[in-house]
XYZ file of C-alpha atoms in Angstrom:
168
model
C 7.874 -1.752 13.448
C 4.576 0.087 13.688
C 4.370 3.864 13.746
C 1.213 5.955 13.895
C 1.897 9.658 13.639
C -0.520 12.547 13.152
C 1.161 15.700 11.883
C 4.629 14.459 12.711
C 7.738 16.081 11.220
C 10.852 14.177 10.137
C 9.625 10.663 10.967
C 12.068 7.987 9.814
C 12.490 4.218 10.147
C 15.594 2.226 9.253
C 15.674 -1.586 9.124
C 18.845 -3.493 8.268
C 18.042 -7.218 8.169
C 20.190 -10.016 6.790
C 18.255 -13.222 6.211
C 15.339 -12.045 8.300
C 11.889 -13.576 7.988
C 8.656 -11.551 8.174
C 10.231 -8.096 8.521
C 7.499 -5.477 8.301
C 7.118 -1.730 8.752
C 3.761 0.024 8.996
C 3.445 3.815 8.875
C 0.034 5.407 9.298
C 0.923 9.077 8.931
C -1.673 11.802 8.456
C -0.113 15.044 7.220
C 3.403 13.989 8.092
C 6.401 15.795 6.587
C 9.609 14.037 5.529
C 8.496 10.487 6.377
C 11.086 7.982 5.159
C 11.690 4.237 5.439
C 14.950 2.531 4.509
C 15.124 -1.269 4.312
C 18.470 -2.886 3.558
C 17.370 -6.517 3.531
C 19.493 -9.266 2.028
C 17.597 -12.500 1.474
C 14.619 -11.434 3.544
C 11.275 -13.176 3.136
C 7.945 -11.306 3.311
C 9.494 -7.854 3.732
C 6.658 -5.361 3.471
C 6.238 -1.632 3.951
C 2.694 -0.308 4.158
C 2.521 3.486 3.927
C -1.049 4.569 4.509
C 0.155 8.152 4.243
C -2.668 10.607 3.654
C -1.319 13.952 2.445
C 2.258 13.158 3.348
C 5.108 15.192 1.825
C 8.395 13.597 0.763
C 7.381 10.024 1.649
C 10.052 7.643 0.375
C 10.941 3.973 0.667
C 14.404 2.857 -0.392
C 14.419 -0.943 -0.656
C 18.001 -2.002 -1.270
C 16.471 -5.455 -1.026
C 18.620 -8.033 -2.763
C 16.522 -11.158 -3.236
C 13.628 -9.862 -1.173
C 10.255 -11.595 -1.481
C 6.844 -9.888 -1.377
C 7.993 -6.264 -1.053
C 5.116 -3.790 -1.380
C 4.336 -0.083 -1.000
C 0.855 1.409 -0.744
C 0.464 5.205 -0.595
C -2.477 7.585 -0.902
C -2.045 11.244 -1.852
C 1.688 11.288 -1.224
C 4.045 13.915 -2.648
C 7.480 12.832 -3.912
C 6.792 9.136 -3.213
C 9.477 6.774 -4.496
C 10.414 3.094 -4.299
C 13.755 1.665 -5.405
C 14.238 -2.126 -5.464
C 16.874 -4.437 -6.903
C 16.187 -8.110 -7.603
C 12.908 -8.147 -5.710
C 10.243 -10.802 -6.193
C 6.580 -9.738 -6.173
C 7.492 -6.047 -5.815
C 4.465 -3.776 -6.068
C 3.653 -0.093 -5.645
C 0.086 1.145 -5.466
C -0.424 4.908 -5.307
C -3.540 7.023 -5.540
C -3.259 10.715 -6.419
C 0.486 10.823 -5.870
C 2.692 13.640 -7.168
C 6.176 12.765 -8.457
C 5.611 9.039 -7.815
C 8.397 6.817 -9.144
C 9.457 3.174 -9.007
C 12.877 2.000 -10.141
C 13.493 -1.755 -10.274
C 16.353 -3.796 -11.689
C 15.874 -7.499 -12.353
C 12.575 -7.624 -10.512
C 10.102 -10.464 -10.906
C 6.378 -9.638 -10.933
C 7.048 -5.903 -10.529
C 3.807 -3.904 -10.571
C 2.961 -0.210 -10.284
C -0.679 0.884 -10.237
C -1.154 4.658 -9.924
C -4.426 6.587 -10.101
C -4.382 10.269 -10.988
C -0.639 10.611 -10.499
C 1.433 13.552 -11.739
C 4.941 12.826 -13.064
C 4.519 9.076 -12.468
C 7.372 6.950 -13.811
C 8.561 3.341 -13.702
C 12.035 2.337 -14.850
C 12.825 -1.385 -15.009
C 15.773 -3.291 -16.429
C 15.475 -7.017 -17.066
C 12.155 -7.297 -15.278
C 9.858 -10.295 -15.622
C 6.096 -9.686 -15.725
C 6.561 -5.931 -15.289
C 3.351 -3.936 -15.660
C 2.094 -0.400 -15.085
C -1.556 0.599 -14.941
C -2.379 4.311 -14.734
C -5.589 6.323 -14.743
C -5.554 10.019 -15.624
C -1.822 10.413 -15.130
C 0.161 13.435 -16.294
C 3.680 12.807 -17.634
C 3.354 9.045 -17.057
C 6.259 7.024 -18.450
C 7.612 3.468 -18.341
C 11.089 2.592 -19.569
C 11.987 -1.117 -19.738
C 15.074 -2.818 -21.139
C 15.115 -6.560 -21.814
C 11.883 -7.194 -19.955
C 9.876 -10.395 -20.286
C 6.101 -9.935 -20.462
C 6.525 -6.179 -19.947
C 3.221 -4.374 -20.361
C 1.797 -0.912 -19.781
C -1.979 -0.873 -19.488
C -2.970 2.723 -20.146
C -6.434 2.489 -18.888
C -5.357 6.098 -18.949
C -8.413 8.289 -19.067
C -7.255 11.802 -19.944
C -3.558 11.049 -19.680
C -1.083 13.708 -20.833
C 2.396 12.944 -22.210
C 2.123 9.175 -21.642
C 5.013 7.163 -23.083
C 6.568 3.700 -22.920
C 10.047 3.425 -24.448
C 11.043 -0.249 -24.470
C 14.232 -1.797 -25.823
């Protein structure tokens, strides 16, 4: 599904795919309000969501992707941008200048979050393998990981405020 909206309000996309291959959603929204994408994919391969959302408000992606492969989210300047994935492989979130940007992953493999200049940026992972977070200049940047393997937080954090990584 490809959607290009300029100044759109309440733009949403819902994909429910069981065992689908190459399921993708692309949203190029400039100034959109309440842009959301929900993917409930069980066993999907190459499920990707590319949000090139410039200045979007309340841009969210809920990936209830059980066993999904190559699930990614890329957002620029989004407000309240979130990604929730369970059991994903190669799950990544790249956000620049996002406010209230969060990523919550359980049992993910190769789960990565790279934010630049984010405010209230958090990553919560349980049982993740190769889970990493790289943040530059973030305010209230936190990473909480339980039982992770090769779990790292690279605070190439220039001028970060209240940056923490509680790991058990």
